Tab-separated table of C-alpha atoms in Angstrom:
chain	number	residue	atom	x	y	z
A	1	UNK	CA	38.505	8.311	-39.742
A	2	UNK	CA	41.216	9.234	-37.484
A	3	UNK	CA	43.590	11.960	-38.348
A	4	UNK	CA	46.388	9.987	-37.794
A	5	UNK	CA	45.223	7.175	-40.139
A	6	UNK	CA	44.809	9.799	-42.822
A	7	UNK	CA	48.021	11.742	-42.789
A	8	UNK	CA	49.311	7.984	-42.957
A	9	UNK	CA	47.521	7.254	-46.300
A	10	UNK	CA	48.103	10.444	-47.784
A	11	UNK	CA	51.862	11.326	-46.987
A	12	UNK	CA	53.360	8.373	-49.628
A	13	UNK	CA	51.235	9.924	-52.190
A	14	UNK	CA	52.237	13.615	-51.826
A	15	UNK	CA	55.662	12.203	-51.795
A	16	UNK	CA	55.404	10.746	-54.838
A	17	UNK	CA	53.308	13.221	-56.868
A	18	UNK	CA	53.102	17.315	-57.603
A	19	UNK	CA	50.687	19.212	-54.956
A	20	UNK	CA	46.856	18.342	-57.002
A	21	UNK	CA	43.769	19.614	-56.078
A	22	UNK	CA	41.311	17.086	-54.907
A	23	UNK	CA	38.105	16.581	-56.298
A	24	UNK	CA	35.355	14.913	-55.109
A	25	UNK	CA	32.844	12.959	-57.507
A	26	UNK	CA	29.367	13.336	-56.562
A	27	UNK	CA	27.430	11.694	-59.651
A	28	UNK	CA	28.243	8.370	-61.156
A	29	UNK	CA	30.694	8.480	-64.406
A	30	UNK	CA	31.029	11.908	-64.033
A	31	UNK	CA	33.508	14.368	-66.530
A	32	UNK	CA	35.982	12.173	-65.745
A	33	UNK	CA	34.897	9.741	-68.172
A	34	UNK	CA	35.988	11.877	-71.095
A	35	UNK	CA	39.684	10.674	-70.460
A	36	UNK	CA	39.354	6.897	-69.933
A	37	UNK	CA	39.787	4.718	-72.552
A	38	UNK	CA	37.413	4.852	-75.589
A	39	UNK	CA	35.321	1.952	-77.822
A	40	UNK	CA	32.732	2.160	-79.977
A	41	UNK	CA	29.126	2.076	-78.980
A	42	UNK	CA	27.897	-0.787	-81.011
A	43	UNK	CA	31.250	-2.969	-79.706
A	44	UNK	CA	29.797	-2.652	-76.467
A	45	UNK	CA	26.362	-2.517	-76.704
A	46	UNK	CA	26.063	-5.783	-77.811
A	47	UNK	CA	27.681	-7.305	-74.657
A	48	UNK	CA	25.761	-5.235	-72.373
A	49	UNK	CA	22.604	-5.560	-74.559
A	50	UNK	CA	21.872	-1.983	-75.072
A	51	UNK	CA	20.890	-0.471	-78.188
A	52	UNK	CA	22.738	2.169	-80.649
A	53	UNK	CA	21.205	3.957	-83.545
A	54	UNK	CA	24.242	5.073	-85.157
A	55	UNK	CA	24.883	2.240	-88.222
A	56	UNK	CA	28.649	3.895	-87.910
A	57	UNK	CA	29.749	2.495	-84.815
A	58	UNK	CA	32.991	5.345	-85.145
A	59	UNK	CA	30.320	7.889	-85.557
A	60	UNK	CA	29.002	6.977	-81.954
A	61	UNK	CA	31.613	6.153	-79.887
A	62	UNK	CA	31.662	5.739	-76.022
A	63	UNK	CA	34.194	5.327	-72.976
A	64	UNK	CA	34.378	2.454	-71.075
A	65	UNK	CA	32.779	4.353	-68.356
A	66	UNK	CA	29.495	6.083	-70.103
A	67	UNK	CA	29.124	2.003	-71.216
A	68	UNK	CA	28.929	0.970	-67.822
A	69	UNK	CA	26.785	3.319	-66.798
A	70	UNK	CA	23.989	2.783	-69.120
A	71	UNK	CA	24.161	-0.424	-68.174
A	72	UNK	CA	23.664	0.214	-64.491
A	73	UNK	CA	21.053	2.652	-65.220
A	74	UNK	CA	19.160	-0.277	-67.374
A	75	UNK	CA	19.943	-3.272	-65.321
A	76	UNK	CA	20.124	-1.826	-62.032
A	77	UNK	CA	19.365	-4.941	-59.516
A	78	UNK	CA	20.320	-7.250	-61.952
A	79	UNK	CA	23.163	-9.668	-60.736
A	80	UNK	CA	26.551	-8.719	-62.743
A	81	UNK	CA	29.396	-10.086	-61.204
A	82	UNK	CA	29.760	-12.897	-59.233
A	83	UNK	CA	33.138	-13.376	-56.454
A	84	UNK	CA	34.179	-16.987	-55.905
A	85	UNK	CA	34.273	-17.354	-52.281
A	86	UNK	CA	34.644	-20.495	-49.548
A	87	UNK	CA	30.791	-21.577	-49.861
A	88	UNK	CA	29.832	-20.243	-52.926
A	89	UNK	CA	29.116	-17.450	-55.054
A	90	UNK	CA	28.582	-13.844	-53.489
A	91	UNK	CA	26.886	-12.181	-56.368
A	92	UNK	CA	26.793	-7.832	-56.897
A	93	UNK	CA	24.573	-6.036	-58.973
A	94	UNK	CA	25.008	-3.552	-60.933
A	95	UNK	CA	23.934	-0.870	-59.175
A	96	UNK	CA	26.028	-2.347	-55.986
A	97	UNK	CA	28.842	-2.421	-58.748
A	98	UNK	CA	28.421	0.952	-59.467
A	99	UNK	CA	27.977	2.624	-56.028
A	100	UNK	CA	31.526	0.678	-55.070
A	101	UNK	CA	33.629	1.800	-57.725
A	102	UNK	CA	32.328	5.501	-57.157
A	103	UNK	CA	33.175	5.253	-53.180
A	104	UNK	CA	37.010	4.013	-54.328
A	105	UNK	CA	37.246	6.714	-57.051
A	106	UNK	CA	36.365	9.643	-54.586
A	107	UNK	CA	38.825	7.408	-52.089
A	108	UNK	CA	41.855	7.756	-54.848
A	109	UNK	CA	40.824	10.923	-55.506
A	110	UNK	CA	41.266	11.947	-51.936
A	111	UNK	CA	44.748	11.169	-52.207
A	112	UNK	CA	45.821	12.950	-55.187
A	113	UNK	CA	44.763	10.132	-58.580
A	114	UNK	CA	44.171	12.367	-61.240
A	115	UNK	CA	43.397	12.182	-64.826
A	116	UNK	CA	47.004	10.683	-66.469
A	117	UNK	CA	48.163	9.067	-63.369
A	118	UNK	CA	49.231	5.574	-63.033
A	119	UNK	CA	47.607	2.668	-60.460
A	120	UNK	CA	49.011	-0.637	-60.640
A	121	UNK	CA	47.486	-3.627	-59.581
A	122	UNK	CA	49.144	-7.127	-58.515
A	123	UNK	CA	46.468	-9.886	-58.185
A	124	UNK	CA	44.452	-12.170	-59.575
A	125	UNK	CA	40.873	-11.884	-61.091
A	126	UNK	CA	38.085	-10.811	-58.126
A	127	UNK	CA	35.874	-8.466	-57.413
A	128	UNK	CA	38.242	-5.646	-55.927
A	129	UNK	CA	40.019	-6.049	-59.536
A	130	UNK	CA	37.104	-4.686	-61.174
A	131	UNK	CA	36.417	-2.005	-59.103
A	132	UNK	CA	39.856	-0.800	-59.363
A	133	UNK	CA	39.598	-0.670	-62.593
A	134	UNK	CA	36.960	1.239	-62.994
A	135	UNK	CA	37.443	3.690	-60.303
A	136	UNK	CA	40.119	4.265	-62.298
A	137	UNK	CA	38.556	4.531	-65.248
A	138	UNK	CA	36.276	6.937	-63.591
A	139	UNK	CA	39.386	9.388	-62.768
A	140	UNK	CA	40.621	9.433	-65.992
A	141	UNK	CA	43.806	7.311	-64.530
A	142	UNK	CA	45.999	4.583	-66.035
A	143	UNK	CA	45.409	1.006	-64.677
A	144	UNK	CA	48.405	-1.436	-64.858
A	145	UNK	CA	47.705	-4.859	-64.052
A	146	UNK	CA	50.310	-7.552	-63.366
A	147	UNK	CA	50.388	-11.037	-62.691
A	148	UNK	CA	50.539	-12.992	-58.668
A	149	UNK	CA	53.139	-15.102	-60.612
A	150	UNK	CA	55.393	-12.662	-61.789
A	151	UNK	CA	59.070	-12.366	-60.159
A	152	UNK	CA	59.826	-9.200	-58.233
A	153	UNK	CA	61.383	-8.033	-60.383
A	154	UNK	CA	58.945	-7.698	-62.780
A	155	UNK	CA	56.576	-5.999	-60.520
A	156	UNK	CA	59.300	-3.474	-60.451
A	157	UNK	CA	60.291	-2.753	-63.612
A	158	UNK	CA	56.567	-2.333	-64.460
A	159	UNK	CA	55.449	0.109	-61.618
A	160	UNK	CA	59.263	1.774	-62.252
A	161	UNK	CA	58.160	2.228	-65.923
A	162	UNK	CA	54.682	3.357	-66.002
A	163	UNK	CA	55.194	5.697	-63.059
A	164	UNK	CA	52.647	4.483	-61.081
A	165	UNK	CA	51.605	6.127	-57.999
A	166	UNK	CA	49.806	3.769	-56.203
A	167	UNK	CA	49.749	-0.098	-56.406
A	168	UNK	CA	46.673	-2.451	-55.054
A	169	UNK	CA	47.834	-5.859	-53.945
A	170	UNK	CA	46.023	-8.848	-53.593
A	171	UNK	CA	47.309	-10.997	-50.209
A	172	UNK	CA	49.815	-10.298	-47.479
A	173	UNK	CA	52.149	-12.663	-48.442
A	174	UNK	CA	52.243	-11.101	-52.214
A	175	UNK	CA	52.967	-7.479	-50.712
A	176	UNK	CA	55.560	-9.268	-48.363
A	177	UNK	CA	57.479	-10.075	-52.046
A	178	UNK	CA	57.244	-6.967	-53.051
A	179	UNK	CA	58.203	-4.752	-49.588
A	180	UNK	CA	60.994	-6.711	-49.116
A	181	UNK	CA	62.074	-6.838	-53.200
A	182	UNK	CA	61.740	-3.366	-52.796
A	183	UNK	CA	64.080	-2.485	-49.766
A	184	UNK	CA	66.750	-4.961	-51.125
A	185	UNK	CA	67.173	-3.247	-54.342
A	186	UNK	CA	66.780	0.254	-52.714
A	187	UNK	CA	69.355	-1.461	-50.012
A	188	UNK	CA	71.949	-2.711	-52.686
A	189	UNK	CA	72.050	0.628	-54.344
A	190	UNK	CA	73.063	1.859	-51.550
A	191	UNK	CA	70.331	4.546	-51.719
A	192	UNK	CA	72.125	6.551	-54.474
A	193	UNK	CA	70.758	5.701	-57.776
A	194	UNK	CA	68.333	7.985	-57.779
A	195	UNK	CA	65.410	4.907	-57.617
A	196	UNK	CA	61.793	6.381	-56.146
A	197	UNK	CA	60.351	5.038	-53.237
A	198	UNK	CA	57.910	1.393	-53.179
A	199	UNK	CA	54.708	3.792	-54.173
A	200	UNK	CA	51.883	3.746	-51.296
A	201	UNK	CA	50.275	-0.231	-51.233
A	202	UNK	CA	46.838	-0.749	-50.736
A	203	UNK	CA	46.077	-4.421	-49.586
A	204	UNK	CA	43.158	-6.299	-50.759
A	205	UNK	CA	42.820	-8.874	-48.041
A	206	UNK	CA	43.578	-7.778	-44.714
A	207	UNK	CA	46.901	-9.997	-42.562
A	208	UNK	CA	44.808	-12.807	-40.061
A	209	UNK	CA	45.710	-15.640	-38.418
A	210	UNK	CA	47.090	-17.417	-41.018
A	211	UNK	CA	49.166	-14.640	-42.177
A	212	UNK	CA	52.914	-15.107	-41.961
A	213	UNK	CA	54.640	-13.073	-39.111
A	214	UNK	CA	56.736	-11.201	-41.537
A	215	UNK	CA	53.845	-10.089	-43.781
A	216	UNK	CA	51.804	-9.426	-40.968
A	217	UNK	CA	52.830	-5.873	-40.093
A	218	UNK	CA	54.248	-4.256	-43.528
A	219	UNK	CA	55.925	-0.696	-44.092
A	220	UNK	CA	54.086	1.481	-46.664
A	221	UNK	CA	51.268	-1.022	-46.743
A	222	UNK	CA	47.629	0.177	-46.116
A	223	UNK	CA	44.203	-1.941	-46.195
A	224	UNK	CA	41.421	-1.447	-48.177
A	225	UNK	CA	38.824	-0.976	-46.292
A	226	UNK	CA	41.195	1.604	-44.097
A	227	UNK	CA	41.690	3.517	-48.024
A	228	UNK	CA	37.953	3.592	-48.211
A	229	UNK	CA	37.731	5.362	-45.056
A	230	UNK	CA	38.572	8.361	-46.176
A	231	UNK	CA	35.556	9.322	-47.621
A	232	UNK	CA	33.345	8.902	-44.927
């Protein structure tokens, strides 16, 4: 990855956060897990199909994350979820589910996502969703999902409120709402209010032909598969 590219990605988020040490996660659902969100064992093991010898589910409770990977670790090349896409289906395991929402943790972690931090997400349900999530998850971080549907000002109240740092966006066109929602409140204010700047956005699916000239080049606005680059 270019230098350039990578000051790009990371200067939002310094701006927006206290100076954090970046760590690197080198085994799947690693410490981090410890912070997600917790269930209990036999809640989940029944969907994923895995076993628990504990009759007290409360006496054998898991994260999220230590769920998942068992799961992986059972079920490895076994499809799990499947992406709607022009012609079809485009099925991942869960190993390939695994391996993707490690490479976005480290990726998040690289720019300063730590355990407590806030990453919204505006889009609908897909495959990118999920591994958000759980990247998330992974990290110990927050993940705040909203609604394609939503007015601007919703999105902003929500990412205002839960202090998130970062926010994933589906389609060009839904991160041209927000931009531009963004700059016209921060314009009307006159810059004086105190209000934080539009956190760092991280689009889904890249601007192409059929993307609308004034979505097509967006301030603050990143692609995924640029984010990912910056742990290779």
């Amino acid at each position: 990855m270019s230098t350039l590219l990578r000051q790009q990605l990371t200067t939002a988020s310094s701006a927006n956060t206290n100076a954090t040490t970046t760590t690197a996660i080198t085994t799947p659902y690693s410490k981090f897990s410890s912070t997600s969100r917790s269930c209990t064992g036999r809640q989940f093991s029944t969907v994923y199909g895995l076993e628990t010898d504990d009759e007290d589910s409360t006496a054998n409770a898991e994260t999220l994350v230590s769920v998942q990977q068992r799961a992986i670790e059972r079920f490895a090349d076994r499809p799990f979820v499947g992406d709607r896409k022009a012609n079809g289906f485009l099925w991942r395991t869960y190993q390939e589910f695994g391996q993707d929402s490690l490479h976005l943790a480290n990726a998040l972690s690289e720019l300063g996502i730590k355990s407590g931090d806030s990453v919204a997400c505006i889009s609908a349900n897909r495959y990118e969703w999920a591994v958000g999530n759980y990247a998330c998850l992974q990290l110990g971080a927050k993940w705040v999902p909203m609604y394609e549907n939503q007015t601007s000002k919703d999105w902003e109240h929500i990412i205002r409120d839960s202090g998130s740092e970062l926010v994933f966006v589906s389609k060009p066109d839904v991160a041209g709402r927000l931009v531009r929602h963004w700059e016209d409140e921060t314009s009307a204010a006159d810059g004086d209010d105190g209000r934080p700047a539009l956190p760092r956005v991280i689009l889904f699916d890249a601007p192409n032909e059929n993307t609308h000239p004034d979505d097509y080049v967006l301030p603050n606005v990143v692609n995924y598969v640029d984010l990912l680059k910056l742990t290779e």
